[in-house]
Amino acid sequence: MAEDADVIVVGGGLAGLVAATEIADAGKRVIVVDQEGEQSLGGQAFWSFGGLFLVNSPEQRRLGIKDSYDLALQDWMGTAGFDRDDDLWPKRWAEAYVAFAAGEKRDWLRALGHRIFPVVGWAERGGYDAMGHGNSVPRFHVTWGTGPGIVEPFERRAREAQKNGRLAFRFRHRVDTLVMTNGAVEGISGAVLEPDSVERGKSSSRKVIGDFSLRAPAVIVASGGIGGNHDMVRQNWPQRLGEPPKFMISGVPEHVDGRMIGITEAAGARLINRDRMWHYVEGIRNWNPIWPRHGIRILPGPSSMWFDATGKRLPAPLFPGSDTLGQLHYIMSTGYDYSWFILTQSIIKKEFALSGSEQNPDLTGKSWRMTIKRATNKGAPAPVEAFKQNGADFIVRDNLADLVSAMNALSGDNLLQHDHIKAQIEARDREMSNAYVKDAQVMNIHNARRYIGDRLIRTARPHRILDPEHGPLIAVKLNILTRKTLGGFETDLDSRVFGNNREIIRGLYAAGEAAGFGGGGVHGYRSLEGTFLGGCLFSGRNAGRAAAKAAG
Ligand SMILES: Cc1cc2nc3c(=O)[nH]c(=O)nc-3n(C[C@H](O)[C@H](O)[C@H](O)COP(=O)(O)OP(=O)(O)OC[C@H]3O[C@@H](n4cnc5c(N)ncnc54)[C@H](O)[C@@H]3O)c2cc1C
């Protein structure tokens, strides 16, 4: 039987687009299949903040940051904590990926028209020792144009390849089976879903109007993770993080359904590290949702005070922006699945950023005029103000007693005592008089302000939380927000998938989140941030290049 293409790519997200464009550019024929409509091309990456992990970049150097491959690898290994036999390929991927991030990644993207916002962010700062979790230096490079800005170069290349006949899209085609013969992949089959003009990111119809099958000697699975499927998240939830949360919100659209993971496993592919995942603890319910249970992650600066559901301050070093999974573990150990920020108007104005392209119209719209207001504005950015006014998780009051009673009313748990919270805030506020202090969070604030990027747009001038000059007071109820799947299909550096017998499955490749961003879990247990889009770029590129080469 005739082949329909040299390679089939399942998934038109970033990983799939990168793989497909590499194949087409190598002169091979590729078909990209996606269950969503054309309007959702780009998958999650479109919605992303576009943050990229780069090492020793010109942007870092301009800000006086001294970074290197060795420092980044030290941070990566301290963060990943690889400790399993199954970490053989993930670790190899980690070494190769850090080299990519310190090497050709920026130039490769730049040649494709990608540009970077000049102030480098400092995510996951850790707070342990030099070999522990976290970024020693700022490395989070935001794409100028955020998510759409990272999708654009690859969509453009794909459209060109479509015009010259090397690439074809099959939208609204949902893959249900990988067709195998004698242990090798031969193609795919599945259902054709009814056309649906629903807006990008909204849930689309699952009504089947036909079936299809396509043949090719190679298939790349780039179908994303499981974050939109809370049942699957709970099933895979690791015991080391406590009980799965009863209430969660979704940081990803519903099409991140994990279905293709089961389908690929059924074809014999080896899924590893399924218990490793990356969910955020600073999730807020979107007052203007696009997808079901839509939540947004606050990217917090260092100054908000963080309290658990019972009103106890989170212990050092679990301050905002330090250690996402450390915070998740602590919060779940309290027996409640939420926590609180308490902050001032001065802090929200300077320190709250919201992750997501639609929440950052200045950067997404590539408007310098609007972006400069981040440093000069009197109020918070408009999307943050909108949440403050309309968000179900925000409370604004002039005094602490009213704030605490509104917090109790919002949670319905009545666990917070005004005197207890007041004593902790006053103690912290007393530490504001000197530049050398014992409160580790206050030390962090002073440390952050020694980095020019933080001083400019991310860290409020130190002040007392209870100083009315900096008011009103704000409380934010923080929910657990599902996002990334860190485990995935075990792959070699060519993104070829291993079977359960530890042999490569002929013709089968995996990339992006489905492959744990490379190897079946390039992050190990934790991430340094900005590493997910980068993992899609790197694993998608490796998959595309290897599959094109194998096609002869
Ligand atoms: C709001 C938000 C902010 C983010 N910010 C950042 C950031 O700043 N930095 C960073 O590094 N990462 C960030 N991420 C994470 C990053 O965007 C994702 O991890 C990445 O884009 C995943 O890409 P992917 O190609 O692997 O999968 P996806 O984007 O999920 O694409 C998979 C595609 O496969 C299709 N598919 C699935 N199953 C089937 C099937 N059976 N048949 C046919 N098609 C199927 C889906 O419809 C989808 O289009 C963010 C994510 C979100 C949602």
Coordinates of C-alpha atoms and ligand atoms in Angstrom, one line a residue:
M1 CA 0.0 0.0 0.0
A2 CA 1.2 3.5 -0.8
E3 CA 2.4 5.7 2.0
D4 CA 0.5 9.0 2.6
A5 CA 3.7 10.7 3.9
D6 CA 7.3 10.1 5.0
V7 CA 6.3 11.1 8.5
I8 CA 3.1 11.7 10.5
V9 CA 3.2 14.1 13.4
V10 CA 0.4 13.7 16.0
G11 CA -0.2 17.2 17.5
G12 CA 0.1 20.7 16.2
G13 CA 1.5 22.2 19.3
L14 CA 4.9 23.7 19.5
A15 CA 6.8 20.4 19.6
G16 CA 4.8 19.0 16.6
L17 CA 5.2 22.2 14.6
V18 CA 9.0 22.3 15.2
A19 CA 9.3 18.6 14.2
A20 CA 7.1 19.0 11.1
T21 CA 9.0 22.0 9.8
E22 CA 12.4 20.3 10.2
I23 CA 11.0 17.3 8.2
A24 CA 9.6 19.6 5.4
D25 CA 12.8 21.6 5.3
A26 CA 14.7 18.4 4.8
G27 CA 12.6 17.8 1.7
K28 CA 10.4 15.1 3.1
R29 CA 6.6 14.9 3.1
V30 CA 4.9 15.3 6.5
I31 CA 1.3 15.3 7.7
V32 CA 0.3 17.1 10.9
V33 CA -2.8 15.6 12.6
D34 CA -4.6 17.5 15.4
Q35 CA -8.0 16.8 17.1
E36 CA -8.6 20.6 17.4
G37 CA -9.5 23.0 14.6
E38 CA -7.1 25.2 12.7
Q39 CA -7.8 28.1 15.0
S40 CA -6.0 26.3 17.8
L41 CA -2.8 25.7 15.9
G42 CA 0.2 26.1 18.3
G43 CA -1.5 24.3 21.2
Q44 CA -0.5 25.5 24.7
A45 CA 2.5 27.5 23.5
F46 CA 0.1 30.1 22.1
W47 CA -1.3 30.7 25.6
S48 CA 2.1 30.6 27.3
F49 CA 4.1 33.5 28.6
G50 CA 6.9 32.6 26.2
G51 CA 9.5 32.4 28.9
L52 CA 12.7 30.6 27.8
F53 CA 15.6 29.3 29.8
L54 CA 18.8 30.6 28.2
V55 CA 22.3 30.5 29.7
N56 CA 25.0 33.2 29.3
S57 CA 22.9 35.2 26.9
P58 CA 23.7 38.7 25.7
E59 CA 20.6 39.9 27.6
Q60 CA 22.0 38.4 30.8
R61 CA 25.5 39.9 30.2
R62 CA 24.0 43.4 29.5
L63 CA 22.4 43.2 33.0
G64 CA 25.7 42.2 34.6
I65 CA 24.6 38.6 35.2
K66 CA 27.5 36.1 35.1
D67 CA 26.2 32.7 33.9
S68 CA 27.8 29.6 32.4
Y69 CA 27.1 26.1 31.3
D70 CA 28.7 24.7 34.5
L71 CA 26.6 26.9 36.8
A72 CA 23.4 26.1 34.8
L73 CA 24.2 22.4 34.9
Q74 CA 24.9 22.5 38.6
D75 CA 21.5 24.2 39.1
W76 CA 19.7 21.8 36.7
M77 CA 21.1 18.7 38.5
G78 CA 20.4 20.1 42.0
T79 CA 16.8 20.8 40.9
A80 CA 16.2 17.6 39.0
G81 CA 17.4 15.3 41.8
F82 CA 17.7 12.4 39.3
D83 CA 17.7 9.2 41.5
R84 CA 16.2 6.4 39.5
D85 CA 17.4 3.7 37.0
D86 CA 14.9 5.2 34.6
D87 CA 16.8 8.5 34.8
L88 CA 19.5 7.3 32.4
W89 CA 18.0 9.0 29.3
P90 CA 16.4 11.9 31.1
K91 CA 19.9 12.8 32.5
R92 CA 21.5 12.5 29.1
W93 CA 18.8 14.8 27.7
A94 CA 19.4 17.3 30.6
E95 CA 23.1 17.6 29.7
A96 CA 22.3 18.0 26.1
Y97 CA 19.6 20.5 26.7
V98 CA 21.6 22.7 29.0
A99 CA 24.3 22.7 26.3
F100 CA 21.7 23.8 23.8
A101 CA 20.4 26.5 26.1
A102 CA 24.0 27.8 26.6
G103 CA 24.8 27.3 22.9
E104 CA 22.9 27.5 19.7
K105 CA 19.3 27.9 21.0
R106 CA 19.3 31.7 21.0
D107 CA 21.0 32.1 17.6
W108 CA 18.8 29.5 16.0
L109 CA 15.7 31.2 17.2
R110 CA 17.0 34.6 16.3
A111 CA 17.7 33.5 12.7
L112 CA 14.0 32.5 12.6
G113 CA 12.9 36.0 13.6
H114 CA 12.4 35.4 17.4
R115 CA 13.2 38.3 19.7
I116 CA 13.6 38.6 23.5
F117 CA 12.4 41.3 26.0
P118 CA 15.6 42.7 27.5
V119 CA 14.9 42.3 31.2
V120 CA 15.6 38.8 32.3
G121 CA 13.4 37.3 35.0
W122 CA 14.5 35.3 38.0
A123 CA 12.2 32.3 38.5
E124 CA 12.6 29.4 41.0
R125 CA 15.2 31.1 43.2
G126 CA 15.6 28.1 45.6
G127 CA 16.9 29.1 49.0
Y128 CA 18.8 26.0 49.9
D129 CA 22.6 25.6 49.2
A130 CA 24.5 26.1 45.9
M131 CA 23.9 22.5 45.0
G132 CA 20.2 22.5 45.8
H133 CA 17.1 23.5 43.9
G134 CA 16.8 26.7 42.0
N135 CA 18.4 29.2 39.6
S136 CA 21.5 30.8 41.0
V137 CA 21.0 33.7 38.6
P138 CA 18.1 35.1 36.5
R139 CA 17.6 33.1 33.3
F140 CA 13.9 33.5 32.4
H141 CA 13.9 35.2 29.0
V142 CA 10.5 36.4 27.9
T143 CA 9.7 36.2 24.2
W144 CA 8.9 39.6 22.7
G145 CA 5.3 38.8 21.7
T146 CA 5.0 36.1 24.4
G147 CA 3.4 32.7 23.4
P148 CA 2.3 33.8 19.9
G149 CA 5.8 35.1 19.4
I150 CA 7.3 31.7 19.9
V151 CA 4.7 29.9 17.7
E152 CA 4.9 32.4 14.9
P153 CA 8.3 31.4 13.3
F154 CA 7.3 27.8 13.2
E155 CA 3.7 28.4 11.9
R156 CA 5.2 30.6 9.2
R157 CA 7.6 27.9 8.2
A158 CA 4.8 25.3 8.2
R159 CA 2.6 27.5 6.1
E160 CA 5.4 27.9 3.5
A161 CA 5.9 24.1 3.5
Q162 CA 2.1 23.7 3.1
K163 CA 2.2 25.9 0.0
N164 CA 5.0 24.0 -1.6
G165 CA 3.2 20.7 -0.9
R166 CA 5.6 19.1 1.6
L167 CA 3.4 19.6 4.6
A168 CA -0.4 18.9 5.0
F169 CA -2.6 19.6 8.0
R170 CA -5.5 17.3 9.1
F171 CA -7.4 19.3 11.7
R172 CA -10.3 17.8 13.6
H173 CA -8.7 14.4 13.2
R174 CA -8.4 12.6 16.5
V175 CA -6.0 9.7 16.6
D176 CA -7.3 6.6 18.4
T177 CA -4.8 4.0 17.4
L178 CA -1.2 3.6 16.4
V179 CA -1.2 1.0 13.7
M180 CA 1.6 -1.5 14.3
T181 CA 2.9 -4.4 12.2
N182 CA 5.6 -6.8 13.6
G183 CA 6.5 -4.3 16.3
A184 CA 7.0 -1.4 13.9
V185 CA 4.7 1.6 13.4
E186 CA 2.9 1.8 10.1
G187 CA 0.5 4.7 10.6
I188 CA -2.4 5.9 12.6
S189 CA -6.2 5.7 12.6
G190 CA -8.9 7.5 14.3
A191 CA -12.1 9.6 14.2
V192 CA -12.9 12.7 12.2
L193 CA -14.6 15.2 14.5
E194 CA -17.4 17.5 13.3
P195 CA -16.2 21.0 12.2
D196 CA -16.3 23.5 15.1
S197 CA -15.6 27.2 14.8
V198 CA -15.4 27.6 18.6
E199 CA -12.8 30.2 19.6
R200 CA -9.2 29.1 20.2
G201 CA -8.7 27.4 23.6
K202 CA -12.4 26.8 24.2
S203 CA -13.6 23.2 24.4
S204 CA -14.6 21.9 21.0
S205 CA -17.2 19.3 20.0
R206 CA -16.3 15.7 20.2
K207 CA -19.0 14.5 17.9
V208 CA -17.6 11.9 15.4
I209 CA -18.6 12.2 11.8
G210 CA -16.3 9.7 10.2
D211 CA -13.1 7.8 10.5
F212 CA -9.7 7.9 8.9
S213 CA -6.4 6.1 8.6
L214 CA -3.0 7.3 7.3
R215 CA 0.1 5.4 6.5
A216 CA 3.7 6.4 7.0
P217 CA 6.9 4.6 8.1
A218 CA 7.4 7.0 11.0
V219 CA 5.1 8.7 13.5
I220 CA 6.0 11.4 16.0
V221 CA 3.8 11.6 19.0
A222 CA 3.7 15.3 20.1
S223 CA 0.3 15.2 21.8
G224 CA 1.1 17.2 25.0
G225 CA 0.6 16.2 28.7
I226 CA -2.3 15.5 31.0
G227 CA -2.9 18.8 32.9
G228 CA -6.4 19.3 31.5
N229 CA -7.5 15.9 32.8
H230 CA -7.9 16.1 36.5
D231 CA -8.8 12.5 36.9
M232 CA -5.5 11.5 35.3
V233 CA -3.6 14.0 37.4
R234 CA -5.1 12.5 40.6
Q235 CA -4.4 8.9 39.5
N236 CA -0.7 9.7 38.9
W237 CA -0.4 12.0 41.9
P238 CA 2.8 11.1 43.8
Q239 CA 2.4 10.1 47.5
R240 CA 5.4 12.2 48.4
L241 CA 3.3 15.3 47.7
G242 CA 0.6 14.1 50.1
E243 CA -3.0 13.5 49.1
P244 CA -4.2 14.8 45.7
P245 CA -6.0 18.1 46.1
K246 CA -9.7 18.0 46.3
F247 CA -10.1 21.2 44.4
M248 CA -7.9 22.2 41.5
I249 CA -8.1 24.7 38.7
S250 CA -6.8 24.2 35.1
G251 CA -3.8 26.0 33.8
V252 CA -4.2 24.4 30.4
P253 CA -7.1 24.0 27.8
E254 CA -9.2 20.9 27.9
H255 CA -7.5 19.3 24.8
V256 CA -4.5 18.6 27.1
D257 CA -6.4 15.5 27.9
G258 CA -3.6 12.8 28.1
R259 CA -5.6 10.4 25.9
M260 CA -2.8 9.9 23.4
I261 CA -0.5 8.8 26.2
G262 CA -2.7 5.7 26.8
I263 CA -3.0 5.1 23.1
T264 CA 0.8 5.2 22.7
E265 CA 1.3 3.0 25.7
A266 CA -1.1 0.5 24.2
A267 CA 1.2 0.3 21.2
G268 CA 4.0 -0.9 23.5
A269 CA 5.8 2.4 24.3
R270 CA 7.5 2.7 27.6
L271 CA 6.1 5.5 29.8
I272 CA 8.4 6.5 32.7
N273 CA 8.2 9.0 35.6
R274 CA 4.5 9.3 35.3
D275 CA 4.4 10.4 39.0
R276 CA 6.5 13.5 38.2
M277 CA 4.5 16.7 37.5
W278 CA 4.7 20.4 37.8
H279 CA 1.6 22.2 39.2
Y280 CA 1.5 25.7 40.7
V281 CA 0.3 26.8 44.1
E282 CA -0.4 30.4 43.2
G283 CA -3.5 29.7 41.0
I284 CA -6.4 32.1 40.8
R285 CA -9.8 31.5 39.3
N286 CA -10.1 33.4 36.0
W287 CA -13.0 35.9 36.2
N288 CA -13.1 35.8 32.4
P289 CA -12.5 32.1 31.6
I290 CA -11.6 30.6 28.2
W291 CA -11.4 26.9 29.0
P292 CA -13.2 24.9 31.8
R293 CA -11.9 25.6 35.3
H294 CA -9.6 28.2 33.8
G295 CA -7.0 29.3 36.3
I296 CA -4.1 31.8 36.0
R297 CA -0.8 31.5 37.7
I298 CA 0.5 34.6 39.6
L299 CA 4.2 35.0 38.9
P300 CA 5.0 36.6 42.2
G301 CA 7.8 38.9 43.2
P302 CA 9.5 38.3 46.6
S303 CA 7.5 40.5 49.0
S304 CA 4.0 39.1 49.6
M305 CA 3.6 37.3 52.9
W306 CA 2.4 33.8 52.5
F307 CA 0.1 32.0 55.0
D308 CA -1.3 28.5 55.0
A309 CA -5.0 27.9 55.4
T310 CA -4.7 28.0 59.2
G311 CA -3.0 31.4 59.2
K312 CA 0.6 30.2 59.8
R313 CA 3.3 31.8 57.7
L314 CA 5.0 29.3 55.3
P315 CA 8.4 28.3 56.6
A316 CA 11.7 29.5 55.1
P317 CA 12.7 29.2 52.3
L318 CA 9.2 28.8 50.9
F319 CA 8.8 32.4 49.9
P320 CA 7.1 33.5 46.7
G321 CA 9.1 32.5 43.7
S322 CA 11.4 30.0 45.5
D323 CA 10.5 26.4 45.2
T324 CA 7.1 25.5 43.6
L325 CA 7.0 21.8 44.6
G326 CA 8.4 22.5 48.1
Q327 CA 5.4 24.9 48.5
L328 CA 3.0 22.3 47.1
H329 CA 4.3 19.6 49.5
Y330 CA 4.0 22.0 52.5
I331 CA 0.5 23.1 51.5
M332 CA -0.8 19.6 51.1
S333 CA 0.7 18.7 54.5
T334 CA -1.6 21.2 56.2
G335 CA -4.7 19.1 55.2
Y336 CA -6.0 22.0 53.1
D337 CA -5.5 22.6 49.4
Y338 CA -5.2 26.4 49.4
S339 CA -3.1 29.1 51.0
W340 CA -3.1 33.0 51.1
F341 CA -1.0 35.9 50.1
I342 CA -1.3 39.1 52.1
L343 CA 0.2 42.1 50.5
T344 CA -0.1 45.9 49.9
Q345 CA -1.1 48.0 46.9
S346 CA 2.6 48.9 46.5
I347 CA 3.5 45.2 46.2
I348 CA 0.7 44.3 43.8
K349 CA 1.6 47.2 41.6
K350 CA 5.2 46.2 41.1
E351 CA 5.3 42.5 41.8
F352 CA 2.3 40.8 40.4
A353 CA 2.6 39.4 36.9
L354 CA 0.2 36.9 35.5
S355 CA 1.4 34.0 33.3
G356 CA -0.3 33.7 29.9
S357 CA -0.2 35.6 26.6
E358 CA -3.7 37.1 27.0
Q359 CA -2.8 38.5 30.5
N360 CA 0.1 40.5 29.1
P361 CA -1.2 42.6 26.2
D362 CA 1.8 44.9 26.3
L363 CA 4.4 42.2 25.7
T364 CA 2.1 40.1 23.5
G365 CA 1.2 43.1 21.4
K366 CA 4.9 44.1 21.2
S367 CA 4.1 47.6 22.4
W368 CA 7.1 49.3 23.9
R369 CA 4.9 52.2 25.0
M370 CA 2.7 49.9 27.1
T371 CA 5.6 47.8 28.3
I372 CA 7.6 50.7 29.7
K373 CA 4.6 51.5 32.0
R374 CA 5.6 48.4 34.0
A375 CA 8.4 50.5 35.5
T376 CA 6.6 53.8 35.6
N377 CA 2.9 53.2 36.2
K378 CA 1.2 54.4 39.3
G379 CA -1.2 51.4 39.4
A380 CA -0.9 47.7 38.7
P381 CA -1.0 46.6 35.0
A382 CA -4.6 46.6 33.7
P383 CA -5.1 42.8 33.7
V384 CA -3.9 42.6 37.4
E385 CA -6.3 45.5 38.3
A386 CA -9.1 43.6 36.6
F387 CA -8.4 40.5 38.7
K388 CA -8.2 42.7 41.8
Q389 CA -11.7 44.1 41.1
N390 CA -13.4 41.1 39.6
G391 CA -11.5 38.0 40.7
A392 CA -13.3 35.7 43.1
D393 CA -10.0 35.1 45.0
F394 CA -9.2 38.7 45.7
I395 CA -10.1 40.7 48.8
V396 CA -9.2 44.4 49.2
R397 CA -9.7 46.2 52.6
D398 CA -8.4 49.2 54.4
N399 CA -7.5 47.4 57.7
L400 CA -6.4 44.0 58.7
A401 CA -9.4 43.1 60.9
D402 CA -11.7 43.6 58.0
L403 CA -9.3 41.7 55.7
V404 CA -9.1 38.7 57.9
S405 CA -12.8 38.5 58.4
A406 CA -13.4 38.6 54.7
M407 CA -10.8 35.9 54.2
N408 CA -12.7 33.7 56.6
A409 CA -15.9 34.4 54.8
L410 CA -14.3 33.5 51.4
S411 CA -12.9 30.2 52.5
G412 CA -15.8 29.3 54.7
D413 CA -13.4 27.5 57.0
N414 CA -13.1 30.2 59.6
L415 CA -9.5 29.1 60.5
L416 CA -7.9 32.5 60.6
Q417 CA -7.4 34.5 63.7
H418 CA -6.8 38.2 63.4
D419 CA -4.4 38.4 66.4
H420 CA -2.3 35.5 65.1
I421 CA -1.9 37.0 61.6
K422 CA -1.3 40.5 63.0
A423 CA 1.5 39.3 65.3
Q424 CA 3.3 37.7 62.3
I425 CA 3.0 40.7 60.1
E426 CA 4.1 43.1 62.8
A427 CA 7.1 40.9 63.5
R428 CA 8.1 41.0 59.9
D429 CA 7.4 44.7 59.7
R430 CA 9.8 45.4 62.6
E431 CA 12.6 43.9 60.4
M432 CA 12.1 46.7 57.9
S433 CA 14.1 49.3 59.9
N434 CA 17.6 47.8 59.1
A435 CA 19.2 46.7 55.9
Y436 CA 20.7 43.7 57.7
V437 CA 18.1 41.5 59.3
K438 CA 17.3 38.0 60.4
D439 CA 14.0 37.3 58.6
A440 CA 15.0 35.3 55.6
Q441 CA 12.2 36.6 53.4
V442 CA 13.3 40.2 54.1
M443 CA 16.9 39.3 53.3
N444 CA 15.6 37.9 50.0
I445 CA 13.9 41.2 49.2
H446 CA 17.2 43.1 49.8
N447 CA 19.0 40.5 47.7
A448 CA 16.5 40.8 44.8
R449 CA 16.9 44.6 44.7
R450 CA 20.6 44.2 44.1
Y451 CA 19.7 42.8 40.7
I452 CA 18.8 45.7 38.4
G453 CA 16.0 43.8 36.6
D454 CA 14.2 43.1 39.8
R455 CA 14.6 46.6 41.1
L456 CA 13.2 48.0 37.9
I457 CA 10.1 46.0 37.4
R458 CA 9.8 43.1 39.9
T459 CA 10.5 44.1 43.5
A460 CA 8.7 46.8 45.5
R461 CA 10.8 49.2 47.7
P462 CA 10.9 47.5 51.1
H463 CA 8.1 48.8 53.3
R464 CA 5.9 47.8 56.3
I465 CA 2.8 45.8 55.2
L466 CA 0.7 47.5 57.8
D467 CA 1.8 51.0 56.7
P468 CA -1.4 52.7 55.5
E469 CA 0.7 54.8 53.0
H470 CA 1.2 51.5 51.0
G471 CA -2.4 50.3 51.3
P472 CA -5.0 49.2 50.8
L473 CA -4.3 45.7 52.1
I474 CA -4.9 42.8 49.7
A475 CA -5.5 39.1 50.3
V476 CA -5.4 36.5 47.6
K477 CA -6.7 33.0 48.0
L478 CA -4.3 30.7 46.1
N479 CA -5.5 27.5 44.6
I480 CA -3.6 24.6 43.1
L481 CA -3.4 24.9 39.3
T482 CA -2.5 22.0 37.1
R483 CA 0.0 22.6 34.4
K484 CA 2.9 20.4 33.2
T485 CA 3.6 16.7 33.0
L486 CA 7.2 16.0 33.7
G487 CA 7.3 12.3 32.9
G488 CA 6.7 10.8 29.5
F489 CA 7.8 8.3 26.9
E490 CA 11.4 7.2 27.3
T491 CA 13.4 8.3 24.2
D492 CA 17.0 8.4 23.1
L493 CA 18.6 11.6 21.9
D494 CA 17.0 11.2 18.5
S495 CA 13.6 11.2 20.2
R496 CA 13.1 7.5 19.2
V497 CA 10.8 5.7 21.7
F498 CA 11.7 2.7 23.7
G499 CA 9.4 -0.2 24.1
N500 CA 8.7 -2.1 27.3
N501 CA 11.4 -4.6 26.3
R502 CA 13.9 -1.6 26.3
E503 CA 14.3 -1.9 22.5
I504 CA 13.6 1.0 20.2
I505 CA 10.2 0.7 18.6
R506 CA 10.9 1.1 14.8
G507 CA 9.3 4.2 13.4
L508 CA 8.0 5.7 16.7
Y509 CA 9.2 9.0 18.0
A510 CA 8.0 11.3 20.8
A511 CA 8.6 15.0 21.5
G512 CA 7.5 17.8 23.7
E513 CA 5.4 17.2 26.9
A514 CA 4.5 13.7 25.8
A515 CA 8.2 12.8 26.0
G516 CA 8.6 14.5 29.3
F517 CA 10.2 17.3 27.2
G518 CA 12.9 14.8 26.2
G519 CA 14.0 11.3 27.3
G520 CA 10.9 10.7 29.4
G521 CA 11.6 13.4 32.0
V522 CA 14.4 15.9 31.3
H523 CA 13.4 17.8 34.4
G524 CA 13.7 15.0 36.9
Y525 CA 11.5 16.1 39.8
R526 CA 11.5 19.9 39.4
S527 CA 12.0 22.6 36.9
L528 CA 14.1 25.8 36.6
E529 CA 11.2 27.4 34.6
G530 CA 11.2 28.5 31.0
T531 CA 12.4 24.9 30.3
F532 CA 9.1 23.6 28.8
L533 CA 8.9 25.6 25.6
G534 CA 12.6 25.0 25.2
G535 CA 12.2 21.3 25.8
C536 CA 9.6 21.3 23.0
L537 CA 11.9 23.1 20.7
F538 CA 14.9 20.8 21.4
S539 CA 13.0 17.5 21.4
G540 CA 10.8 18.5 18.5
R541 CA 13.9 19.5 16.5
N542 CA 15.7 16.3 17.3
A543 CA 12.7 14.2 16.4
G544 CA 12.1 16.0 13.1
R545 CA 15.8 15.8 12.1
A546 CA 16.1 12.1 13.0
A547 CA 12.8 11.1 11.4
A548 CA 13.7 13.0 8.2
K549 CA 17.1 11.3 8.1
A550 CA 15.6 7.9 8.6
A551 CA 13.3 8.5 5.7
G552 CA 16.4 8.5 3.5
Ligands
LIG1 C1 -0.8 29.6 30.2 C2 0.5 28.8 30.0 C3 1.7 29.5 30.2 C4 2.9 28.8 30.0 N1 4.1 29.5 30.1 C5 5.3 28.9 29.8 C6 6.5 29.6 29.8 O1 6.5 30.8 30.0 N2 7.6 28.9 29.5 C7 7.6 27.6 29.2 O2 8.7 27.0 29.0 N3 6.5 26.9 29.2 C8 5.3 27.5 29.4 N4 4.1 26.8 29.3 C9 4.2 25.4 29.0 C10 4.3 25.1 27.5 O3 3.5 26.1 26.8 C11 3.8 23.7 27.2 O4 4.4 22.7 28.0 C12 4.1 23.4 25.7 O5 3.6 24.3 24.8 C13 3.6 22.0 25.3 O6 3.7 21.8 23.9 P1 3.4 20.4 23.2 O7 3.6 20.7 21.8 O8 4.2 19.3 23.8 O9 1.9 20.1 23.5 P2 0.5 20.9 23.3 O10 0.7 22.3 23.1 O11 -0.4 20.4 24.3 O12 0.0 20.3 21.9 C14 -0.4 19.0 21.7 C15 -1.4 19.0 20.6 O13 -1.8 17.6 20.3 C16 -3.2 17.5 20.1 N5 -3.6 16.1 20.4 C17 -3.6 15.5 21.6 N6 -4.1 14.3 21.5 C18 -4.4 14.1 20.2 C19 -5.0 13.0 19.5 N7 -5.3 11.8 20.1 N8 -5.2 13.1 18.2 C20 -4.9 14.3 17.6 N9 -4.4 15.4 18.2 C21 -4.1 15.3 19.5 C22 -3.8 18.6 20.9 O14 -5.0 19.0 20.4 C23 -2.7 19.7 20.9 O15 -3.0 20.6 19.8 C24 2.9 27.5 29.5 C25 1.7 26.8 29.3 C26 0.5 27.5 29.5 C27 -0.8 26.8 29.2

